[in-house]
Amino acid sequence: MMQKDSKIYVAGHRGMVGSAIVRELKRQGYDNLVVRTHAELDLTDQRAVQAFFAAERPEYVFLAAAKVGGIAANAGALADFMYENMMLEMNVINAAWRNGVRKLEFLGSSCIYPRMAPQPMPESCLLTSELEKTNEAYALAKISGLKYCEFLNRQYGTDYISVMPTNLYGPNDNYHPTHSHVLPAMIRRFHEAKLNGAEEVVCWGDGSPLREFLYVDDLANLCVFLMNNYSGNETVNAGSGKELTIRQLAEMVASTVGYEGRIVWDTTKPNGTPRKLLDVSKAAALGWRYRTELADGLRLAYDDFLHNPMRAER
């Protein structure tokens, strides 16, 4: 159990997940937080990471740093996604172990589960069949991170846990037109279409894939909850337990943004995994449930997009 004055390192504090964890920790009264920007500490540099841990000696670590992106970004840079994520994960987890960190929480992604996993996907379906090819490199890196945590627990008795979130959205998201995930990409696309008076917006695929979304501040709440209330080798899924089609999502985003034109589907582009619903019964059994409904979260996310120009421009 973390104390209010425990020294806590949040890796990736400028990203969507890391910044949400920092907000949640501060909200709950944890004020002894350690953060470093990428310019201050390159997590792919093993020596630098070891030196940082040796000097700072954090007691608890939230590992939210990652190289992330949507289908296009992943498919176009498989080697980069695998290398950078593998390196930073292994460096941070290994340095935490070598420097006596009491507990570490590793943040993964639901893409670790097989492409044709049973639905909803239980934590136990990991590595039971092949992965979705479009984000295989990222998934393999994340699987390696969670397995390294598990193996350290088994071999050295550490208390390292893993959390696997569903599709996330919210403050500090990446709204890049091609390198972002589906929901923030839609926010930007429909917003720009509204401003430009465009008669139609083209979306990838046929709109049929089912997706689940979780507001990032809800994830952060779960992350702190698990750090204080869960220990175990098996990962914990983080989601809402609700799903909708990409077509329905597009209509909701268009409505939130106020775009009134047509939505056209480009079926020459990939759909990605047909369905990705997490089994969240484990988190529920521990006593946790999400708070933010998608309609409310979309309004908050669009407000973030409008009032955070650096996020909107990149």
PDB file of C-alpha atoms in Angstrom, residues 71 186 189 200-209 246-247 250 262-272:
ATOM      1  CA  ILE A  71      -3.039   1.107 -37.586  1.00  0.00           C
ATOM      2  CA  MET A 186     -12.012  11.069 -35.922  1.00  0.00           C
ATOM      3  CA  ARG A 189     -11.108  14.817 -39.025  1.00  0.00           C
ATOM      4  CA  GLU A 200     -18.187  14.227 -46.690  1.00  0.00           C
ATOM      5  CA  VAL A 201     -15.638  12.592 -44.427  1.00  0.00           C
ATOM      6  CA  VAL A 202     -13.901   9.372 -45.486  1.00  0.00           C
ATOM      7  CA  CYS A 203     -13.215   6.744 -42.809  1.00  0.00           C
ATOM      8  CA  TRP A 204     -11.160   3.568 -43.116  1.00  0.00           C
ATOM      9  CA  GLY A 205     -12.754   0.128 -43.543  1.00  0.00           C
ATOM     10  CA  ASP A 206     -16.463  -0.646 -43.614  1.00  0.00           C
ATOM     11  CA  GLY A 207     -17.331   0.512 -40.103  1.00  0.00           C
ATOM     12  CA  SER A 208     -18.257  -2.962 -38.878  1.00  0.00           C
ATOM     13  CA  PRO A 209     -15.501  -3.708 -36.308  1.00  0.00           C
ATOM     14  CA  ILE A 246     -16.740   1.974 -35.605  1.00  0.00           C
ATOM     15  CA  ARG A 247     -19.659   3.241 -37.695  1.00  0.00           C
ATOM     16  CA  ALA A 250     -18.106   7.899 -36.201  1.00  0.00           C
ATOM     17  CA  ARG A 262     -21.911  12.524 -45.052  1.00  0.00           C
ATOM     18  CA  ILE A 263     -19.691   9.771 -43.680  1.00  0.00           C
ATOM     19  CA  VAL A 264     -18.156   7.608 -46.442  1.00  0.00           C
ATOM     20  CA  TRP A 265     -16.385   4.293 -45.815  1.00  0.00           C
ATOM     21  CA  ASP A 266     -13.254   3.346 -47.790  1.00  0.00           C
ATOM     22  CA  THR A 267     -13.432  -0.445 -47.911  1.00  0.00           C
ATOM     23  CA  THR A 268     -10.024  -0.702 -49.615  1.00  0.00           C
ATOM     24  CA  LYS A 269      -8.471   0.162 -46.239  1.00  0.00           C
ATOM     25  CA  PRO A 270      -8.079  -2.410 -43.428  1.00  0.00           C
ATOM     26  CA  ASN A 271     -10.599  -2.859 -40.650  1.00  0.00           C
ATOM     27  CA  GLY A 272      -8.153  -4.204 -38.101  1.00  0.00           C
TER      28      GLY A 272
END
